[in-house]
């Protein structure tokens, strides 16, 4: 099965509205034809203006988090309804920084996944182990638990719409990339786990990204692996030319 590669930028808490617009204009002007799906996951404050700048281009829009309720007394939160109103296509869910600094759990990931799908927002569910877990030989168990918890109660048809991002925490923002073999091994394991949960058809169609210090210099060796269907790119997605180079790997 041919899966369309998905290259997503994660800007984290970077860029003002003006900086985001300048990036979007530059990316649009340098981005040629590509067979890949391309998106930028930006801070909330930039979503409306980016939607306008990217309209008519192939670049889609993602958020980096959302609450699972439609509305309510949740000061400081943003709901899937609000994201949908802006025209957001994707939402990153359960990024390791959210798990680490904002106490997100497999249960909140699961609720957010269901809420995103209910509103027609494609979730990018992040999974991955910390270094101590890898060193202790626990990486596969950790990722299996995150997948099982995140996907709990979903139907196969829903699971197919979820993009899974394998992001070993020790490789995020550290400049230390998983080797293509390590990344491929885990992405193959993720596909196998999805097969166990939802069947082979779902496993073959679900897209699995690698994330963790992806840059122009290492994109090709990662993205040509059989089970790696794209990249979730942090730091290198902040510079339009670097992001384009990854898209064109
Ligand atoms: C990320 O933010 O998901 C990420 C992978 O960051 P970086 O590419 O900077 O490691």
PDB file of C-alpha atoms and ligand atoms in Angstrom:
ATOM      1  CA  UNK A   1       0.000   0.000   0.000  1.00  0.00           C
ATOM      2  CA  UNK A   2       1.246   3.496  -0.836  1.00  0.00           C
ATOM      3  CA  UNK A   3       0.785   5.885   2.015  1.00  0.00           C
ATOM      4  CA  UNK A   4       1.017   9.611   1.330  1.00  0.00           C
ATOM      5  CA  UNK A   5       3.911  11.039   3.322  1.00  0.00           C
ATOM      6  CA  UNK A   6       3.014  13.757   5.794  1.00  0.00           C
ATOM      7  CA  UNK A   7       5.568  16.401   6.744  1.00  0.00           C
ATOM      8  CA  UNK A   8       4.407  18.526   9.665  1.00  0.00           C
ATOM      9  CA  UNK A   9       6.127  21.454  11.318  1.00  0.00           C
ATOM     10  CA  UNK A  10       5.668  21.950  15.050  1.00  0.00           C
ATOM     11  CA  UNK A  11       6.490  25.539  15.927  1.00  0.00           C
ATOM     12  CA  UNK A  12       6.021  24.974  19.671  1.00  0.00           C
ATOM     13  CA  UNK A  13       5.906  28.370  21.466  1.00  0.00           C
ATOM     14  CA  UNK A  14       7.791  30.283  18.786  1.00  0.00           C
ATOM     15  CA  UNK A  15       6.939  33.131  16.391  1.00  0.00           C
ATOM     16  CA  UNK A  16       4.755  36.205  16.703  1.00  0.00           C
ATOM     17  CA  UNK A  17       1.851  36.681  14.303  1.00  0.00           C
ATOM     18  CA  UNK A  18       4.033  38.852  12.063  1.00  0.00           C
ATOM     19  CA  UNK A  19       6.848  36.302  12.065  1.00  0.00           C
ATOM     20  CA  UNK A  20       4.430  33.487  11.292  1.00  0.00           C
ATOM     21  CA  UNK A  21       2.971  35.428   8.365  1.00  0.00           C
ATOM     22  CA  UNK A  22       6.427  36.164   6.990  1.00  0.00           C
ATOM     23  CA  UNK A  23       7.311  32.471   7.200  1.00  0.00           C
ATOM     24  CA  UNK A  24       4.075  31.478   5.461  1.00  0.00           C
ATOM     25  CA  UNK A  25       4.630  33.941   2.615  1.00  0.00           C
ATOM     26  CA  UNK A  26       8.194  32.712   2.167  1.00  0.00           C
ATOM     27  CA  UNK A  27       7.229  29.032   2.274  1.00  0.00           C
ATOM     28  CA  UNK A  28       4.481  29.595  -0.277  1.00  0.00           C
ATOM     29  CA  UNK A  29       6.859  31.361  -2.600  1.00  0.00           C
ATOM     30  CA  UNK A  30       9.591  28.691  -2.482  1.00  0.00           C
ATOM     31  CA  UNK A  31       7.462  25.564  -2.221  1.00  0.00           C
ATOM     32  CA  UNK A  32       7.103  23.925  -5.609  1.00  0.00           C
ATOM     33  CA  UNK A  33       5.134  20.815  -6.477  1.00  0.00           C
ATOM     34  CA  UNK A  34       5.218  18.056  -3.911  1.00  0.00           C
ATOM     35  CA  UNK A  35       3.496  14.735  -3.637  1.00  0.00           C
ATOM     36  CA  UNK A  36       3.600  14.963   0.160  1.00  0.00           C
ATOM     37  CA  UNK A  37       1.047  16.397   2.534  1.00  0.00           C
ATOM     38  CA  UNK A  38       2.499  19.464   4.242  1.00  0.00           C
ATOM     39  CA  UNK A  39       1.297  21.247   7.341  1.00  0.00           C
ATOM     40  CA  UNK A  40       2.344  23.673  10.012  1.00  0.00           C
ATOM     41  CA  UNK A  41       1.222  23.274  13.632  1.00  0.00           C
ATOM     42  CA  UNK A  42       1.346  26.782  15.033  1.00  0.00           C
ATOM     43  CA  UNK A  43       0.530  28.506  18.331  1.00  0.00           C
ATOM     44  CA  UNK A  44      -3.156  29.379  18.738  1.00  0.00           C
ATOM     45  CA  UNK A  45      -2.566  33.106  18.268  1.00  0.00           C
ATOM     46  CA  UNK A  46      -1.384  32.531  14.705  1.00  0.00           C
ATOM     47  CA  UNK A  47      -3.969  30.087  13.420  1.00  0.00           C
ATOM     48  CA  UNK A  48      -6.410  32.614  11.939  1.00  0.00           C
ATOM     49  CA  UNK A  49      -3.794  34.643  10.127  1.00  0.00           C
ATOM     50  CA  UNK A  50      -1.972  31.534   8.851  1.00  0.00           C
ATOM     51  CA  UNK A  51      -5.251  30.112   7.569  1.00  0.00           C
ATOM     52  CA  UNK A  52      -5.617  33.186   5.382  1.00  0.00           C
ATOM     53  CA  UNK A  53      -2.018  33.222   4.126  1.00  0.00           C
ATOM     54  CA  UNK A  54      -1.994  29.477   3.346  1.00  0.00           C
ATOM     55  CA  UNK A  55      -5.415  29.500   1.655  1.00  0.00           C
ATOM     56  CA  UNK A  56      -5.057  28.465  -1.976  1.00  0.00           C
ATOM     57  CA  UNK A  57      -1.763  26.712  -1.218  1.00  0.00           C
ATOM     58  CA  UNK A  58      -1.188  23.064  -0.421  1.00  0.00           C
ATOM     59  CA  UNK A  59      -0.067  23.853   3.131  1.00  0.00           C
ATOM     60  CA  UNK A  60      -2.534  22.714   5.763  1.00  0.00           C
ATOM     61  CA  UNK A  61      -2.929  23.999   9.279  1.00  0.00           C
ATOM     62  CA  UNK A  62      -2.512  22.266  12.604  1.00  0.00           C
ATOM     63  CA  UNK A  63      -2.847  23.193  16.274  1.00  0.00           C
ATOM     64  CA  UNK A  64      -0.542  21.820  18.945  1.00  0.00           C
ATOM     65  CA  UNK A  65      -3.116  20.914  21.588  1.00  0.00           C
ATOM     66  CA  UNK A  66      -6.811  21.189  22.416  1.00  0.00           C
ATOM     67  CA  UNK A  67      -9.203  20.416  25.242  1.00  0.00           C
ATOM     68  CA  UNK A  68     -11.560  17.479  24.847  1.00  0.00           C
ATOM     69  CA  UNK A  69     -14.732  19.387  25.828  1.00  0.00           C
ATOM     70  CA  UNK A  70     -16.594  21.658  23.422  1.00  0.00           C
ATOM     71  CA  UNK A  71     -16.929  24.431  25.980  1.00  0.00           C
ATOM     72  CA  UNK A  72     -16.921  24.987  29.716  1.00  0.00           C
ATOM     73  CA  UNK A  73     -15.160  26.477  32.710  1.00  0.00           C
ATOM     74  CA  UNK A  74     -11.647  25.521  31.641  1.00  0.00           C
ATOM     75  CA  UNK A  75      -9.729  28.779  31.888  1.00  0.00           C
ATOM     76  CA  UNK A  76      -6.936  29.051  29.379  1.00  0.00           C
ATOM     77  CA  UNK A  77      -8.053  26.136  27.240  1.00  0.00           C
ATOM     78  CA  UNK A  78      -9.134  25.949  23.590  1.00  0.00           C
ATOM     79  CA  UNK A  79     -11.811  23.544  22.366  1.00  0.00           C
ATOM     80  CA  UNK A  80     -12.069  21.472  19.184  1.00  0.00           C
ATOM     81  CA  UNK A  81     -15.102  23.579  18.170  1.00  0.00           C
ATOM     82  CA  UNK A  82     -12.968  26.704  18.328  1.00  0.00           C
ATOM     83  CA  UNK A  83     -10.250  25.109  16.235  1.00  0.00           C
ATOM     84  CA  UNK A  84     -12.773  23.867  13.711  1.00  0.00           C
ATOM     85  CA  UNK A  85     -14.215  27.376  13.400  1.00  0.00           C
ATOM     86  CA  UNK A  86     -10.796  28.626  12.288  1.00  0.00           C
ATOM     87  CA  UNK A  87     -10.470  25.791   9.784  1.00  0.00           C
ATOM     88  CA  UNK A  88      -7.757  23.797  11.495  1.00  0.00           C
ATOM     89  CA  UNK A  89      -7.127  20.457   9.754  1.00  0.00           C
ATOM     90  CA  UNK A  90      -4.878  18.673  12.263  1.00  0.00           C
ATOM     91  CA  UNK A  91      -4.080  18.790  15.963  1.00  0.00           C
ATOM     92  CA  UNK A  92      -1.022  17.393  17.725  1.00  0.00           C
ATOM     93  CA  UNK A  93      -2.156  15.377  20.723  1.00  0.00           C
ATOM     94  CA  UNK A  94      -0.027  14.105  23.594  1.00  0.00           C
ATOM     95  CA  UNK A  95       3.274  15.684  22.561  1.00  0.00           C
ATOM     96  CA  UNK A  96       5.942  14.649  25.066  1.00  0.00           C
ATOM     97  CA  UNK A  97       6.257  18.266  26.221  1.00  0.00           C
ATOM     98  CA  UNK A  98       2.550  18.220  27.085  1.00  0.00           C
ATOM     99  CA  UNK A  99       2.956  14.897  28.863  1.00  0.00           C
ATOM    100  CA  UNK A 100       6.041  16.137  30.730  1.00  0.00           C
ATOM    101  CA  UNK A 101       5.071  19.720  31.662  1.00  0.00           C
ATOM    102  CA  UNK A 102       1.268  19.668  31.586  1.00  0.00           C
ATOM    103  CA  UNK A 103       0.518  16.282  33.101  1.00  0.00           C
ATOM    104  CA  UNK A 104      -1.119  14.788  30.014  1.00  0.00           C
ATOM    105  CA  UNK A 105      -1.797  11.095  30.316  1.00  0.00           C
ATOM    106  CA  UNK A 106      -2.858   8.313  27.998  1.00  0.00           C
ATOM    107  CA  UNK A 107      -6.388   8.947  29.262  1.00  0.00           C
ATOM    108  CA  UNK A 108      -6.418  12.647  28.301  1.00  0.00           C
ATOM    109  CA  UNK A 109      -4.803  11.723  24.992  1.00  0.00           C
ATOM    110  CA  UNK A 110      -7.613   9.233  24.417  1.00  0.00           C
ATOM    111  CA  UNK A 111     -10.325  11.799  25.214  1.00  0.00           C
ATOM    112  CA  UNK A 112      -8.705  14.409  22.984  1.00  0.00           C
ATOM    113  CA  UNK A 113      -8.341  11.923  20.157  1.00  0.00           C
ATOM    114  CA  UNK A 114     -12.055  11.103  20.309  1.00  0.00           C
ATOM    115  CA  UNK A 115     -13.010  14.791  20.505  1.00  0.00           C
ATOM    116  CA  UNK A 116     -10.794  15.710  17.541  1.00  0.00           C
ATOM    117  CA  UNK A 117     -12.237  12.919  15.410  1.00  0.00           C
ATOM    118  CA  UNK A 118     -15.786  13.887  16.382  1.00  0.00           C
ATOM    119  CA  UNK A 119     -15.106  17.366  14.965  1.00  0.00           C
ATOM    120  CA  UNK A 120     -13.362  16.263  11.796  1.00  0.00           C
ATOM    121  CA  UNK A 121      -9.912  17.274  13.015  1.00  0.00           C
ATOM    122  CA  UNK A 122      -7.169  14.755  12.227  1.00  0.00           C
ATOM    123  CA  UNK A 123      -5.157  13.948  15.345  1.00  0.00           C
ATOM    124  CA  UNK A 124      -1.378  13.513  15.328  1.00  0.00           C
ATOM    125  CA  UNK A 125      -0.888  11.303  18.374  1.00  0.00           C
ATOM    126  CA  UNK A 126       2.641  11.437  19.785  1.00  0.00           C
ATOM    127  CA  UNK A 127       4.217   8.445  21.472  1.00  0.00           C
ATOM    128  CA  UNK A 128       7.775   7.765  22.561  1.00  0.00           C
ATOM    129  CA  UNK A 129      10.019   6.707  25.387  1.00  0.00           C
ATOM    130  CA  UNK A 130      12.438   8.707  27.542  1.00  0.00           C
ATOM    131  CA  UNK A 131      16.119   7.797  27.555  1.00  0.00           C
ATOM    132  CA  UNK A 132      16.021   5.894  30.857  1.00  0.00           C
ATOM    133  CA  UNK A 133      13.236   3.705  29.456  1.00  0.00           C
ATOM    134  CA  UNK A 134      15.225   2.984  26.289  1.00  0.00           C
ATOM    135  CA  UNK A 135      18.333   2.206  28.311  1.00  0.00           C
ATOM    136  CA  UNK A 136      16.317  -0.126  30.530  1.00  0.00           C
ATOM    137  CA  UNK A 137      14.998  -2.003  27.470  1.00  0.00           C
ATOM    138  CA  UNK A 138      11.460  -0.724  28.099  1.00  0.00           C
ATOM    139  CA  UNK A 139      10.925   1.372  24.960  1.00  0.00           C
ATOM    140  CA  UNK A 140       8.622  -1.084  23.195  1.00  0.00           C
ATOM    141  CA  UNK A 141       6.487  -1.676  26.285  1.00  0.00           C
ATOM    142  CA  UNK A 142       6.161   2.064  26.881  1.00  0.00           C
ATOM    143  CA  UNK A 143       5.073   2.743  23.321  1.00  0.00           C
ATOM    144  CA  UNK A 144       2.658  -0.206  23.314  1.00  0.00           C
ATOM    145  CA  UNK A 145       1.023   1.119  26.497  1.00  0.00           C
ATOM    146  CA  UNK A 146       0.721   4.635  25.038  1.00  0.00           C
ATOM    147  CA  UNK A 147      -0.863   3.264  21.864  1.00  0.00           C
ATOM    148  CA  UNK A 148      -3.280   0.992  23.676  1.00  0.00           C
ATOM    149  CA  UNK A 149      -4.358   3.765  26.049  1.00  0.00           C
ATOM    150  CA  UNK A 150      -4.579   6.424  23.364  1.00  0.00           C
ATOM    151  CA  UNK A 151      -6.618   4.241  21.013  1.00  0.00           C
ATOM    152  CA  UNK A 152      -8.943   2.782  23.679  1.00  0.00           C
ATOM    153  CA  UNK A 153     -12.542   2.550  22.507  1.00  0.00           C
ATOM    154  CA  UNK A 154     -11.862   3.671  18.931  1.00  0.00           C
ATOM    155  CA  UNK A 155     -13.219   1.855  15.884  1.00  0.00           C
ATOM    156  CA  UNK A 156     -10.851   0.774  13.119  1.00  0.00           C
ATOM    157  CA  UNK A 157     -12.343   3.386  10.770  1.00  0.00           C
ATOM    158  CA  UNK A 158     -11.463   6.110  13.263  1.00  0.00           C
ATOM    159  CA  UNK A 159      -7.997   4.765  13.975  1.00  0.00           C
ATOM    160  CA  UNK A 160      -7.117   5.008  10.277  1.00  0.00           C
ATOM    161  CA  UNK A 161      -7.588   8.786  10.473  1.00  0.00           C
ATOM    162  CA  UNK A 162      -5.048   9.140  13.282  1.00  0.00           C
ATOM    163  CA  UNK A 163      -1.464   9.985  12.365  1.00  0.00           C
ATOM    164  CA  UNK A 164       0.955   8.468  14.861  1.00  0.00           C
ATOM    165  CA  UNK A 165       4.185  10.332  15.555  1.00  0.00           C
ATOM    166  CA  UNK A 166       6.966   8.261  17.074  1.00  0.00           C
ATOM    167  CA  UNK A 167       9.077  10.764  18.948  1.00  0.00           C
ATOM    168  CA  UNK A 168      11.743   9.325  21.217  1.00  0.00           C
ATOM    169  CA  UNK A 169      11.894  11.977  23.940  1.00  0.00           C
ATOM    170  CA  UNK A 170      15.691  11.793  24.068  1.00  0.00           C
ATOM    171  CA  UNK A 171      15.849  12.938  20.445  1.00  0.00           C
ATOM    172  CA  UNK A 172      13.539  15.970  20.699  1.00  0.00           C
ATOM    173  CA  UNK A 173      15.356  19.282  20.525  1.00  0.00           C
ATOM    174  CA  UNK A 174      18.591  17.595  21.542  1.00  0.00           C
ATOM    175  CA  UNK A 175      20.274  17.343  18.164  1.00  0.00           C
ATOM    176  CA  UNK A 176      20.527  13.606  18.863  1.00  0.00           C
ATOM    177  CA  UNK A 177      18.500  11.760  16.222  1.00  0.00           C
ATOM    178  CA  UNK A 178      17.449   8.143  16.459  1.00  0.00           C
ATOM    179  CA  UNK A 179      19.340   6.172  13.843  1.00  0.00           C
ATOM    180  CA  UNK A 180      17.206   5.345  10.812  1.00  0.00           C
ATOM    181  CA  UNK A 181      17.332   1.701  11.976  1.00  0.00           C
ATOM    182  CA  UNK A 182      16.090   2.562  15.485  1.00  0.00           C
ATOM    183  CA  UNK A 183      13.321   4.764  14.062  1.00  0.00           C
ATOM    184  CA  UNK A 184      12.280   2.122  11.511  1.00  0.00           C
ATOM    185  CA  UNK A 185      12.322  -0.633  14.114  1.00  0.00           C
ATOM    186  CA  UNK A 186       9.941   1.281  16.379  1.00  0.00           C
ATOM    187  CA  UNK A 187       7.689   2.433  13.542  1.00  0.00           C
ATOM    188  CA  UNK A 188       7.399  -1.192  12.361  1.00  0.00           C
ATOM    189  CA  UNK A 189       6.554  -2.188  15.933  1.00  0.00           C
ATOM    190  CA  UNK A 190       3.886   0.540  16.062  1.00  0.00           C
ATOM    191  CA  UNK A 191       2.339  -0.793  12.840  1.00  0.00           C
ATOM    192  CA  UNK A 192       2.365  -4.304  14.267  1.00  0.00           C
ATOM    193  CA  UNK A 193       0.673  -3.036  17.437  1.00  0.00           C
ATOM    194  CA  UNK A 194      -1.992  -1.213  15.404  1.00  0.00           C
ATOM    195  CA  UNK A 195      -2.526  -4.449  13.497  1.00  0.00           C
ATOM    196  CA  UNK A 196      -3.103  -6.278  16.773  1.00  0.00           C
ATOM    197  CA  UNK A 197      -5.597  -3.633  17.884  1.00  0.00           C
ATOM    198  CA  UNK A 198      -7.505  -2.971  14.649  1.00  0.00           C
ATOM    199  CA  UNK A 199      -6.428  -5.481  12.016  1.00  0.00           C
ATOM    200  CA  UNK A 200      -3.972  -5.534   9.171  1.00  0.00           C
ATOM    201  CA  UNK A 201      -5.961  -3.241   6.869  1.00  0.00           C
ATOM    202  CA  UNK A 202      -5.874  -0.394   9.386  1.00  0.00           C
ATOM    203  CA  UNK A 203      -2.209  -1.008  10.152  1.00  0.00           C
ATOM    204  CA  UNK A 204      -1.329  -0.837   6.465  1.00  0.00           C
ATOM    205  CA  UNK A 205      -3.133   2.449   5.920  1.00  0.00           C
ATOM    206  CA  UNK A 206      -2.283   4.304   9.152  1.00  0.00           C
ATOM    207  CA  UNK A 207       0.515   6.841   8.765  1.00  0.00           C
ATOM    208  CA  UNK A 208       3.443   6.835  11.185  1.00  0.00           C
ATOM    209  CA  UNK A 209       5.791   9.795  11.405  1.00  0.00           C
ATOM    210  CA  UNK A 210       9.193   9.984  13.009  1.00  0.00           C
ATOM    211  CA  UNK A 211      10.061  13.079  15.043  1.00  0.00           C
ATOM    212  CA  UNK A 212      13.227  14.052  16.886  1.00  0.00           C
ATOM    213  CA  UNK A 213      15.873  16.403  15.492  1.00  0.00           C
ATOM    214  CA  UNK A 214      14.852  15.854  11.859  1.00  0.00           C
ATOM    215  CA  UNK A 215      16.761  18.273   9.645  1.00  0.00           C
ATOM    216  CA  UNK A 216      17.633  18.621   5.964  1.00  0.00           C
ATOM    217  CA  UNK A 217      20.804  16.543   6.427  1.00  0.00           C
ATOM    218  CA  UNK A 218      19.089  13.471   7.884  1.00  0.00           C
ATOM    219  CA  UNK A 219      15.583  13.645   6.373  1.00  0.00           C
ATOM    220  CA  UNK A 220      16.245  11.340   3.421  1.00  0.00           C
ATOM    221  CA  UNK A 221      17.737   8.463   5.401  1.00  0.00           C
ATOM    222  CA  UNK A 222      14.760   8.514   7.781  1.00  0.00           C
ATOM    223  CA  UNK A 223      11.964   9.167   5.310  1.00  0.00           C
ATOM    224  CA  UNK A 224      12.945   6.421   2.889  1.00  0.00           C
ATOM    225  CA  UNK A 225      12.423   3.706   5.488  1.00  0.00           C
ATOM    226  CA  UNK A 226       9.485   1.378   4.797  1.00  0.00           C
ATOM    227  CA  UNK A 227       7.463   2.163   7.892  1.00  0.00           C
ATOM    228  CA  UNK A 228       8.225   5.884   8.232  1.00  0.00           C
ATOM    229  CA  UNK A 229       5.492   7.859   6.514  1.00  0.00           C
ATOM    230  CA  UNK A 230       6.570  11.353   7.347  1.00  0.00           C
ATOM    231  CA  UNK A 231       8.170  13.605   9.903  1.00  0.00           C
ATOM    232  CA  UNK A 232       7.093  15.815  12.770  1.00  0.00           C
ATOM    233  CA  UNK A 233       9.675  18.564  12.687  1.00  0.00           C
ATOM    234  CA  UNK A 234      10.329  20.996  15.531  1.00  0.00           C
ATOM    235  CA  UNK A 235      13.362  23.271  15.338  1.00  0.00           C
ATOM    236  CA  UNK A 236      14.031  22.870  11.621  1.00  0.00           C
ATOM    237  CA  UNK A 237      10.440  23.838  10.767  1.00  0.00           C
ATOM    238  CA  UNK A 238      11.026  27.372  12.034  1.00  0.00           C
ATOM    239  CA  UNK A 239      13.143  28.255   9.002  1.00  0.00           C
ATOM    240  CA  UNK A 240      11.215  28.124   5.731  1.00  0.00           C
ATOM    241  CA  UNK A 241      14.197  26.978   3.622  1.00  0.00           C
ATOM    242  CA  UNK A 242      15.071  24.161   6.024  1.00  0.00           C
ATOM    243  CA  UNK A 243      11.466  23.034   6.185  1.00  0.00           C
ATOM    244  CA  UNK A 244      11.256  23.061   2.386  1.00  0.00           C
ATOM    245  CA  UNK A 245      14.482  21.054   2.153  1.00  0.00           C
ATOM    246  CA  UNK A 246      12.954  18.400   4.414  1.00  0.00           C
ATOM    247  CA  UNK A 247       9.780  18.342   2.305  1.00  0.00           C
ATOM    248  CA  UNK A 248      11.946  17.880  -0.811  1.00  0.00           C
ATOM    249  CA  UNK A 249      14.305  15.365   0.906  1.00  0.00           C
TER     250      UNK A 249
HETATM  251  C1  LIG B   1       8.989  18.204  18.036  1.00  0.00           C
HETATM  252  O1  LIG B   1       8.797  19.331  18.459  1.00  0.00           O
HETATM  253  O2  LIG B   1       8.059  17.396  17.964  1.00  0.00           O
HETATM  254  C2  LIG B   1      10.345  17.828  17.613  1.00  0.00           C
HETATM  255  C3  LIG B   1      10.534  16.651  17.106  1.00  0.00           C
HETATM  256  O3  LIG B   1      11.319  18.780  17.795  1.00  0.00           O
HETATM  257  P1  LIG B   1      12.793  18.768  17.133  1.00  0.00           P
HETATM  258  O4  LIG B   1      12.621  18.475  15.669  1.00  0.00           O
HETATM  259  O5  LIG B   1      13.323  20.140  17.381  1.00  0.00           O
HETATM  260  O6  LIG B   1      13.575  17.699  17.819  1.00  0.00           O
END
